[in-house]
Amino acid sequence: SQTIHQWPATLVQPVGSPLSLECTVEGTSNPNLYWYRQAAGRGLQLLFYSVGIGQISSEVPQNLSASRPQDRQFILSSKKLLLSDSGFYLCAWSVLGWTEAFFGQGTRLTVV
Amino acid sequence: DQQVKQNSPSLSVQEGRISILNCDYTNSMFDYFLWYKKYPAEGPTFLISISSIKDKNEDGRFTVFLNKSAKHLSLHIVPSQPGDSAVYFCAASSTSGTYKYIFGTGTRLKVLA
């Protein structure tokens, strides 16, 4: 069966520090991968998606970047965090890109 | 531009009664719709979906209705149970290869015992 791992679960980082969140999927090949963010009291905002290794599409101009160095690995990064980067970050995967997507458990990022 | 809208931020329902959660979309390219349930500090879990070739899909206590002409879908939960208390998100995607899921802002459902 397929599983998705996302870590860390919580993270407190100072303003101006770098960020690296990692997501890996097991049990499937060539998944579509996604990064979403849920800000406090808001919906799920699509940040990045990837349909293959090295292929990244950005939805929202911001202080973040994403990379997909391996088929089932998706990384969310920032060189210098801002206070506004705080939120709940979710990684997800899907097979076809329109049928159900499956989410990881999320990372609560607090920038202080 | 909010392409998927859930205009009710919260809903309270008595246990055993029907819960109806609504969702509207604006983009005609969307032809596949999904509902997710989310507990605090957890990732959303998939509940039920519907293709635009259908107007209804049922799975146990959950039924999703789609009105394409109105660009409106709804999730019915019957009977509602206290364990259904969570935030519900609707999402839209397209089978034409855009590979994106656009989510609404969510509706917090509280089922009262």
CSV table of N, CA, C and O in Angstrom, one decimal, chain B:
chain,number,residue,atom,x,y,z
B,1,ASP,N,-8.4,35.5,-6.8
B,1,ASP,CA,-9.6,35.0,-7.3
B,1,ASP,C,-9.9,33.6,-6.8
B,1,ASP,O,-9.2,32.6,-7.1
B,2,GLN,N,-11.0,33.5,-6.0
B,2,GLN,CA,-11.3,32.3,-5.3
B,2,GLN,C,-12.2,31.4,-6.3
B,2,GLN,O,-13.3,31.7,-6.5
B,3,GLN,N,-11.6,30.4,-6.8
B,3,GLN,CA,-12.3,29.6,-7.8
B,3,GLN,C,-13.2,28.6,-7.2
B,3,GLN,O,-14.1,28.1,-7.9
B,4,VAL,N,-13.0,28.2,-6.0
B,4,VAL,CA,-13.8,27.3,-5.2
B,4,VAL,C,-14.2,28.0,-3.9
B,4,VAL,O,-13.3,28.4,-3.2
B,5,LYS,N,-15.5,28.1,-3.7
B,5,LYS,CA,-16.0,28.8,-2.5
B,5,LYS,C,-16.8,28.0,-1.6
B,5,LYS,O,-17.7,27.3,-2.1
B,6,GLN,N,-16.6,28.1,-0.3
B,6,GLN,CA,-17.5,27.5,0.7
B,6,GLN,C,-17.9,28.7,1.5
B,6,GLN,O,-17.2,29.2,2.4
B,7,ASN,N,-19.1,29.1,1.3
B,7,ASN,CA,-19.6,30.4,1.9
B,7,ASN,C,-20.0,30.3,3.3
B,7,ASN,O,-20.2,31.3,4.0
B,8,SER,N,-20.2,29.1,3.8
B,8,SER,CA,-20.5,28.9,5.2
B,8,SER,C,-19.3,28.5,6.0
B,8,SER,O,-18.9,27.3,5.9
B,9,PRO,N,-18.7,29.3,6.8
B,9,PRO,CA,-17.5,29.0,7.6
B,9,PRO,C,-17.8,27.9,8.7
B,9,PRO,O,-16.9,27.2,9.1
B,10,SER,N,-19.1,27.9,9.1
B,10,SER,CA,-19.4,26.9,10.2
B,10,SER,C,-20.8,26.5,10.1
B,10,SER,O,-21.7,27.2,9.5
B,11,LEU,N,-21.1,25.3,10.7
B,11,LEU,CA,-22.4,24.7,10.7
B,11,LEU,C,-22.6,23.8,11.9
B,11,LEU,O,-21.7,23.0,12.2
B,12,SER,N,-23.7,24.0,12.6
B,12,SER,CA,-24.0,23.1,13.8
B,12,SER,C,-25.2,22.3,13.5
B,12,SER,O,-26.2,22.8,13.0
B,13,VAL,N,-25.2,21.0,13.8
B,13,VAL,CA,-26.3,20.1,13.5
B,13,VAL,C,-26.5,19.2,14.7
B,13,VAL,O,-25.5,18.8,15.3
B,14,GLN,N,-27.7,18.8,15.0
B,14,GLN,CA,-28.0,17.8,16.0
B,14,GLN,C,-27.6,16.4,15.5
B,14,GLN,O,-27.8,16.1,14.4
B,15,GLU,N,-27.1,15.6,16.5
B,15,GLU,CA,-26.8,14.3,16.2
B,15,GLU,C,-28.0,13.6,15.6
B,15,GLU,O,-29.2,13.7,16.1
B,16,GLY,N,-27.8,12.8,14.6
B,16,GLY,CA,-28.9,12.0,13.9
B,16,GLY,C,-29.6,12.8,12.8
B,16,GLY,O,-30.3,12.2,12.0
B,17,ARG,N,-29.4,14.1,12.7
B,17,ARG,CA,-30.0,14.9,11.7
B,17,ARG,C,-29.1,14.9,10.4
B,17,ARG,O,-28.0,14.4,10.4
B,18,ILE,N,-29.5,15.6,9.4
B,18,ILE,CA,-28.8,15.7,8.2
B,18,ILE,C,-27.9,16.9,8.2
B,18,ILE,O,-28.3,18.0,8.7
B,19,SER,N,-26.6,16.7,7.8
B,19,SER,CA,-25.7,17.9,7.6
B,19,SER,C,-25.6,18.1,6.1
B,19,SER,O,-25.4,17.2,5.3
B,20,ILE,N,-25.7,19.3,5.7
B,20,ILE,CA,-25.5,19.7,4.3
B,20,ILE,C,-24.5,20.8,4.2
B,20,ILE,O,-24.6,21.9,4.7
B,21,LEU,N,-23.4,20.4,3.5
B,21,LEU,CA,-22.3,21.4,3.3
B,21,LEU,C,-22.3,21.7,1.8
B,21,LEU,O,-22.4,20.9,0.9
B,22,ASN,N,-22.1,23.0,1.6
B,22,ASN,CA,-22.2,23.5,0.2
B,22,ASN,C,-20.9,24.0,-0.3
B,22,ASN,O,-20.0,24.5,0.4
B,23,CYS,N,-20.8,24.0,-1.7
B,23,CYS,CA,-19.6,24.5,-2.3
B,23,CYS,C,-19.9,25.0,-3.7
B,23,CYS,O,-20.8,24.4,-4.4
B,24,ASP,N,-19.4,26.1,-4.1
B,24,ASP,CA,-19.6,26.7,-5.4
B,24,ASP,C,-18.2,26.8,-6.1
B,24,ASP,O,-17.2,27.1,-5.5
B,25,TYR,N,-18.3,26.7,-7.4
B,25,TYR,CA,-17.0,26.9,-8.2
B,25,TYR,C,-17.3,27.8,-9.4
B,25,TYR,O,-18.5,28.0,-9.8
B,26,THR,N,-16.3,28.4,-9.9
B,26,THR,CA,-16.4,29.3,-11.0
B,26,THR,C,-15.8,28.9,-12.3
B,26,THR,O,-16.2,29.3,-13.4
B,27,ASN,N,-14.8,28.0,-12.3
B,27,ASN,CA,-14.1,27.6,-13.5
B,27,ASN,C,-14.8,26.5,-14.2
B,27,ASN,O,-14.9,25.4,-13.6
B,28,SER,N,-15.2,26.7,-15.4
B,28,SER,CA,-15.9,25.6,-16.1
B,28,SER,C,-15.0,24.5,-16.5
B,28,SER,O,-15.4,23.4,-17.0
B,29,MET,N,-13.7,24.6,-16.4
B,29,MET,CA,-12.7,23.6,-16.7
B,29,MET,C,-12.8,22.5,-15.6
B,29,MET,O,-12.3,21.3,-15.9
B,30,PHE,N,-13.2,22.8,-14.4
B,30,PHE,CA,-13.3,21.8,-13.4
B,30,PHE,C,-14.3,20.7,-13.8
B,30,PHE,O,-15.5,21.0,-14.1
B,31,ASP,N,-13.9,19.4,-13.7
B,31,ASP,CA,-14.9,18.4,-14.0
B,31,ASP,C,-14.8,17.2,-13.1
B,31,ASP,O,-15.3,16.1,-13.4
B,32,TYR,N,-14.1,17.4,-12.0
B,32,TYR,CA,-14.0,16.3,-11.0
B,32,TYR,C,-13.9,17.0,-9.6
B,32,TYR,O,-13.1,18.0,-9.5
B,33,PHE,N,-14.7,16.5,-8.7
B,33,PHE,CA,-14.8,17.3,-7.4
B,33,PHE,C,-14.7,16.3,-6.3
B,33,PHE,O,-15.1,15.1,-6.3
B,34,LEU,N,-14.1,16.8,-5.2
B,34,LEU,CA,-13.7,15.9,-4.1
B,34,LEU,C,-14.1,16.6,-2.8
B,34,LEU,O,-14.1,17.8,-2.7
B,35,TRP,N,-14.4,15.8,-1.8
B,35,TRP,CA,-14.6,16.3,-0.4
B,35,TRP,C,-13.6,15.6,0.5
B,35,TRP,O,-13.4,14.4,0.4
B,36,TYR,N,-13.1,16.5,1.4
B,36,TYR,CA,-12.1,16.0,2.4
B,36,TYR,C,-12.6,16.4,3.7
B,36,TYR,O,-13.2,17.5,3.9
B,37,LYS,N,-12.2,15.6,4.7
B,37,LYS,CA,-12.4,15.9,6.1
B,37,LYS,C,-11.1,16.2,6.8
B,37,LYS,O,-10.1,15.4,6.6
B,38,LYS,N,-11.1,17.2,7.7
B,38,LYS,CA,-9.8,17.5,8.3
B,38,LYS,C,-10.0,17.7,9.8
B,38,LYS,O,-10.8,18.6,10.2
B,39,TYR,N,-9.2,17.0,10.6
B,39,TYR,CA,-9.1,17.3,12.0
B,39,TYR,C,-7.9,18.2,12.3
B,39,TYR,O,-7.0,18.3,11.5
B,40,PRO,N,-8.0,19.0,13.4
B,40,PRO,CA,-6.9,19.9,13.7
B,40,PRO,C,-5.5,19.2,13.8
B,40,PRO,O,-5.4,18.1,14.3
B,41,ALA,N,-4.5,19.8,13.2
B,41,ALA,CA,-3.1,19.3,13.3
B,41,ALA,C,-3.0,18.0,12.5
B,41,ALA,O,-2.0,17.3,12.8
B,42,GLU,N,-3.9,17.7,11.6
B,42,GLU,CA,-3.7,16.5,10.8
B,42,GLU,C,-3.9,16.8,9.3
B,42,GLU,O,-4.5,17.9,9.0
B,43,GLY,N,-3.5,16.0,8.5
B,43,GLY,CA,-3.7,16.2,7.1
B,43,GLY,C,-5.2,15.8,6.7
B,43,GLY,O,-5.8,15.0,7.4
B,44,PRO,N,-5.7,16.4,5.7
B,44,PRO,CA,-7.1,16.1,5.2
B,44,PRO,C,-7.2,14.6,4.8
B,44,PRO,O,-6.2,14.1,4.2
B,45,THR,N,-8.3,14.0,5.0
B,45,THR,CA,-8.5,12.7,4.5
B,45,THR,C,-9.7,12.7,3.5
B,45,THR,O,-10.7,13.4,3.7
B,46,PHE,N,-9.5,11.9,2.4
B,46,PHE,CA,-10.5,11.9,1.4
B,46,PHE,C,-11.7,11.2,1.8
B,46,PHE,O,-11.7,10.2,2.5
B,47,LEU,N,-12.9,11.8,1.4
B,47,LEU,CA,-14.2,11.3,1.8
B,47,LEU,C,-14.9,10.7,0.6
B,47,LEU,O,-15.3,9.5,0.6
B,48,ILE,N,-15.1,11.5,-0.4
B,48,ILE,CA,-16.0,11.1,-1.5
B,48,ILE,C,-15.7,12.0,-2.7
B,48,ILE,O,-15.3,13.2,-2.5
B,49,SER,N,-15.9,11.5,-3.9
B,49,SER,CA,-15.7,12.4,-5.1
B,49,SER,C,-16.8,12.2,-6.1
B,49,SER,O,-17.7,11.3,-5.9
B,50,ILE,N,-16.9,13.0,-7.1
B,50,ILE,CA,-17.9,12.9,-8.1
B,50,ILE,C,-17.3,13.5,-9.4
B,50,ILE,O,-16.6,14.5,-9.4
B,51,SER,N,-17.6,12.8,-10.5
B,51,SER,CA,-17.2,13.3,-11.8
B,51,SER,C,-18.4,14.1,-12.4
B,51,SER,O,-19.5,13.9,-12.0
B,52,SER,N,-18.0,15.0,-13.3
B,52,SER,CA,-19.1,15.8,-13.8
B,52,SER,C,-20.0,15.1,-14.7
B,52,SER,O,-21.1,15.7,-15.2
B,53,ILE,N,-19.8,13.8,-15.0
B,53,ILE,CA,-20.7,13.1,-15.9
B,53,ILE,C,-21.8,12.5,-15.0
B,53,ILE,O,-22.8,11.9,-15.5
B,54,LYS,N,-21.7,12.7,-13.7
B,54,LYS,CA,-22.7,12.2,-12.8
B,54,LYS,C,-23.3,13.4,-12.0
B,54,LYS,O,-22.7,14.5,-12.0
B,55,ASP,N,-24.5,13.2,-11.5
B,55,ASP,CA,-25.1,14.3,-10.6
B,55,ASP,C,-25.2,13.9,-9.2
B,55,ASP,O,-25.6,14.7,-8.3
B,56,LYS,N,-24.8,12.6,-8.9
B,56,LYS,CA,-24.9,12.1,-7.5
B,56,LYS,C,-24.0,11.0,-7.3
B,56,LYS,O,-23.8,10.1,-8.2
B,57,ASN,N,-23.4,10.9,-6.2
B,57,ASN,CA,-22.5,9.8,-5.8
B,57,ASN,C,-22.7,9.5,-4.3
B,57,ASN,O,-22.7,10.5,-3.5
B,58,GLU,N,-22.9,8.3,-4.0
B,58,GLU,CA,-23.2,7.9,-2.6
B,58,GLU,C,-22.2,6.9,-2.1
B,58,GLU,O,-21.8,6.0,-2.7
B,59,ASP,N,-21.9,7.1,-0.8
B,59,ASP,CA,-21.0,6.1,-0.1
B,59,ASP,C,-21.3,6.1,1.3
B,59,ASP,O,-20.9,7.0,2.1
B,60,GLY,N,-22.2,5.1,1.7
B,60,GLY,CA,-22.6,5.0,3.1
B,60,GLY,C,-23.4,6.2,3.5
B,60,GLY,O,-24.4,6.5,2.9
B,61,ARG,N,-23.0,6.9,4.6
B,61,ARG,CA,-23.7,8.0,5.1
B,61,ARG,C,-23.5,9.3,4.3
B,61,ARG,O,-24.1,10.3,4.5
B,62,PHE,N,-22.5,9.2,3.3
B,62,PHE,CA,-22.1,10.4,2.6
B,62,PHE,C,-22.6,10.4,1.2
B,62,PHE,O,-22.5,9.4,0.5
B,63,THR,N,-23.3,11.5,0.7
B,63,THR,CA,-23.7,11.6,-0.6
B,63,THR,C,-23.3,13.0,-1.1
B,63,THR,O,-23.5,14.0,-0.4
B,64,VAL,N,-22.7,13.0,-2.3
B,64,VAL,CA,-22.4,14.3,-2.9
B,64,VAL,C,-23.3,14.5,-4.1
B,64,VAL,O,-23.5,13.6,-4.9
B,65,PHE,N,-23.8,15.7,-4.3
B,65,PHE,CA,-24.7,16.1,-5.4
B,65,PHE,C,-24.0,17.2,-6.2
B,65,PHE,O,-23.4,18.1,-5.6
B,66,LEU,N,-24.1,17.1,-7.5
B,66,LEU,CA,-23.5,18.1,-8.4
B,66,LEU,C,-24.5,18.7,-9.3
B,66,LEU,O,-25.2,18.0,-10.0
B,67,ASN,N,-24.6,20.0,-9.3
B,67,ASN,CA,-25.4,20.7,-10.2
B,67,ASN,C,-24.5,21.5,-11.1
B,67,ASN,O,-24.0,22.6,-10.8
B,68,LYS,N,-24.2,21.0,-12.3
B,68,LYS,CA,-23.3,21.6,-13.2
B,68,LYS,C,-23.7,23.0,-13.7
B,68,LYS,O,-22.9,23.9,-13.8
B,69,SER,N,-25.0,23.1,-14.0
B,69,SER,CA,-25.5,24.3,-14.5
B,69,SER,C,-25.3,25.5,-13.5
B,69,SER,O,-25.1,26.6,-13.9
B,70,ALA,N,-25.5,25.1,-12.3
B,70,ALA,CA,-25.3,26.1,-11.2
B,70,ALA,C,-23.9,26.2,-10.7
B,70,ALA,O,-23.6,27.1,-9.8
B,71,LYS,N,-23.1,25.3,-11.1
B,71,LYS,CA,-21.7,25.2,-10.6
B,71,LYS,C,-21.7,25.1,-9.1
B,71,LYS,O,-21.0,25.9,-8.4
B,72,HIS,N,-22.5,24.1,-8.6
B,72,HIS,CA,-22.7,24.0,-7.2
B,72,HIS,C,-22.7,22.5,-6.9
B,72,HIS,O,-23.2,21.7,-7.6
B,73,LEU,N,-22.0,22.2,-5.7
B,73,LEU,CA,-22.1,20.8,-5.2
B,73,LEU,C,-22.3,20.9,-3.7
B,73,LEU,O,-22.1,21.9,-3.1
B,74,SER,N,-22.8,19.8,-3.2
B,74,SER,CA,-23.1,19.7,-1.8
B,74,SER,C,-22.8,18.3,-1.3
B,74,SER,O,-22.9,17.3,-2.0
B,75,LEU,N,-22.5,18.3,0.0
B,75,LEU,CA,-22.2,17.0,0.7
B,75,LEU,C,-23.3,16.8,1.7
B,75,LEU,O,-23.5,17.7,2.5
B,76,HIS,N,-24.0,15.7,1.7
B,76,HIS,CA,-25.0,15.4,2.6
B,76,HIS,C,-24.4,14.3,3.5
B,76,HIS,O,-23.9,13.2,3.0
B,77,ILE,N,-24.6,14.4,4.8
B,77,ILE,CA,-24.2,13.4,5.8
B,77,ILE,C,-25.4,13.0,6.6
B,77,ILE,O,-26.0,13.9,7.3
B,78,VAL,N,-25.8,11.8,6.4
B,78,VAL,CA,-27.0,11.3,7.1
B,78,VAL,C,-26.8,9.9,7.6
B,78,VAL,O,-26.5,9.0,6.9
B,79,PRO,N,-27.1,9.6,8.9
B,79,PRO,CA,-27.3,10.6,10.0
B,79,PRO,C,-26.0,11.2,10.5
B,79,PRO,O,-24.9,10.5,10.4
B,80,SER,N,-26.0,12.4,10.9
B,80,SER,CA,-24.8,13.0,11.4
B,80,SER,C,-24.4,12.4,12.8
B,80,SER,O,-25.3,12.1,13.6
B,81,GLN,N,-23.1,12.2,13.0
B,81,GLN,CA,-22.6,11.7,14.3
B,81,GLN,C,-21.6,12.6,14.9
B,81,GLN,O,-20.9,13.4,14.2
B,82,PRO,N,-21.4,12.6,16.2
B,82,PRO,CA,-20.5,13.5,16.8
B,82,PRO,C,-19.0,13.4,16.2
B,82,PRO,O,-18.3,14.4,16.1
B,83,GLY,N,-18.7,12.2,15.8
B,83,GLY,CA,-17.4,12.0,15.2
B,83,GLY,C,-17.2,12.6,13.9
B,83,GLY,O,-16.1,12.7,13.3
B,84,ASP,N,-18.3,13.1,13.3
B,84,ASP,CA,-18.2,13.8,12.0
B,84,ASP,C,-17.8,15.3,12.2
B,84,ASP,O,-17.5,16.0,11.3
B,85,SER,N,-17.7,15.7,13.5
B,85,SER,CA,-17.3,17.1,13.7
B,85,SER,C,-15.8,17.3,13.3
B,85,SER,O,-14.9,16.6,13.7
B,86,ALA,N,-15.7,18.2,12.3
B,86,ALA,CA,-14.4,18.4,11.7
B,86,ALA,C,-14.5,19.6,10.7
B,86,ALA,O,-15.6,20.1,10.6
B,87,VAL,N,-13.5,19.9,10.1
B,87,VAL,CA,-13.5,20.9,9.0
B,87,VAL,C,-13.6,20.1,7.7
B,87,VAL,O,-12.8,19.2,7.4
B,88,TYR,N,-14.6,20.5,6.8
B,88,TYR,CA,-14.8,19.8,5.5
B,88,TYR,C,-14.4,20.8,4.4
B,88,TYR,O,-14.8,21.9,4.3
B,89,PHE,N,-13.5,20.3,3.5
B,89,PHE,CA,-13.1,21.0,2.4
B,89,PHE,C,-13.6,20.4,1.1
B,89,PHE,O,-13.6,19.2,0.9
B,90,CYS,N,-14.1,21.2,0.2
B,90,CYS,CA,-14.3,20.7,-1.1
B,90,CYS,C,-13.2,21.1,-2.0
B,90,CYS,O,-12.5,22.1,-1.7
B,91,ALA,N,-12.9,20.3,-3.0
B,91,ALA,CA,-11.8,20.6,-4.0
B,91,ALA,C,-12.3,20.3,-5.4
B,91,ALA,O,-13.2,19.5,-5.6
B,92,ALA,N,-11.7,21.0,-6.3
B,92,ALA,CA,-12.0,20.8,-7.7
B,92,ALA,C,-10.7,20.5,-8.5
B,92,ALA,O,-9.7,21.0,-8.2
B,93,SER,N,-10.9,19.6,-9.5
B,93,SER,CA,-9.7,19.4,-10.4
B,93,SER,C,-10.3,19.2,-11.8
B,93,SER,O,-11.5,19.3,-12.0
B,94,SER,N,-9.3,19.0,-12.7
B,94,SER,CA,-9.7,18.9,-14.1
B,94,SER,C,-9.0,17.7,-14.7
B,94,SER,O,-7.9,17.4,-14.5
B,95,THR,N,-9.8,16.9,-15.5
B,95,THR,CA,-9.3,15.7,-16.2
B,95,THR,C,-8.5,16.1,-17.4
B,95,THR,O,-7.9,15.2,-18.1
B,96,SER,N,-8.4,17.4,-17.7
B,96,SER,CA,-7.7,17.8,-19.0
B,96,SER,C,-6.2,17.9,-18.8
B,96,SER,O,-5.6,18.4,-19.7
B,97,GLY,N,-5.7,17.6,-17.6
B,97,GLY,CA,-4.3,17.6,-17.4
B,97,GLY,C,-3.6,18.8,-16.8
B,97,GLY,O,-2.5,19.0,-17.0
B,98,THR,N,-4.4,19.5,-16.0
B,98,THR,CA,-3.8,20.6,-15.3
B,98,THR,C,-3.1,20.2,-14.0
B,98,THR,O,-2.3,20.9,-13.5
B,99,TYR,N,-3.5,19.0,-13.5
B,99,TYR,CA,-2.8,18.3,-12.4
B,99,TYR,C,-3.0,19.1,-11.1
B,99,TYR,O,-2.3,18.8,-10.1
B,100,LYS,N,-3.9,20.0,-11.0
B,100,LYS,CA,-4.0,20.8,-9.8
B,100,LYS,C,-5.3,20.5,-9.0
B,100,LYS,O,-6.3,20.2,-9.7
B,101,TYR,N,-5.3,20.6,-7.7
B,101,TYR,CA,-6.5,20.6,-6.9
B,101,TYR,C,-6.7,21.9,-6.3
B,101,TYR,O,-5.8,22.4,-5.5
B,102,ILE,N,-7.8,22.5,-6.5
B,102,ILE,CA,-8.1,23.8,-5.9
B,102,ILE,C,-9.1,23.6,-4.8
B,102,ILE,O,-10.2,23.1,-5.0
B,103,PHE,N,-8.8,24.1,-3.6
B,103,PHE,CA,-9.6,23.8,-2.4
B,103,PHE,C,-10.4,25.1,-2.1
B,103,PHE,O,-9.9,26.2,-2.3
B,104,GLY,N,-11.5,24.8,-1.5
B,104,GLY,CA,-12.3,25.9,-0.8
B,104,GLY,C,-11.7,26.2,0.5
B,104,GLY,O,-10.7,25.7,1.0
B,105,THR,N,-12.3,27.2,1.2
B,105,THR,CA,-11.8,27.6,2.5
B,105,THR,C,-12.3,26.8,3.7
B,105,THR,O,-11.8,27.0,4.8
B,106,GLY,N,-13.2,25.8,3.4
B,106,GLY,CA,-13.6,24.9,4.5
B,106,GLY,C,-14.8,25.4,5.2
B,106,GLY,O,-15.1,26.6,5.3
B,107,THR,N,-15.6,24.4,5.7
B,107,THR,CA,-16.7,24.6,6.6
B,107,THR,C,-16.5,23.7,7.9
B,107,THR,O,-16.3,22.5,7.8
B,108,ARG,N,-16.5,24.4,9.0
B,108,ARG,CA,-16.4,23.7,10.3
B,108,ARG,C,-17.7,23.1,10.7
B,108,ARG,O,-18.7,23.9,11.0
B,109,LEU,N,-17.8,21.8,10.7
B,109,LEU,CA,-19.1,21.1,11.1
B,109,LEU,C,-19.0,20.7,12.6
B,109,LEU,O,-18.0,20.1,13.0
B,110,LYS,N,-20.0,21.1,13.3
B,110,LYS,CA,-20.1,20.6,14.7
B,110,LYS,C,-21.4,19.8,14.9
B,110,LYS,O,-22.5,20.4,14.6
B,111,VAL,N,-21.3,18.6,15.3
B,111,VAL,CA,-22.4,17.7,15.5
B,111,VAL,C,-22.7,17.7,17.0
B,111,VAL,O,-21.8,17.2,17.7
B,112,LEU,N,-23.8,18.1,17.4
B,112,LEU,CA,-24.1,18.2,18.8
B,112,LEU,C,-24.8,17.0,19.3
B,112,LEU,O,-25.8,16.5,18.7
B,113,ALA,N,-24.3,16.4,20.4
B,113,ALA,CA,-24.9,15.2,20.9
B,113,ALA,C,-26.2,15.4,21.7
B,113,ALA,O,-26.4,16.6,22.1
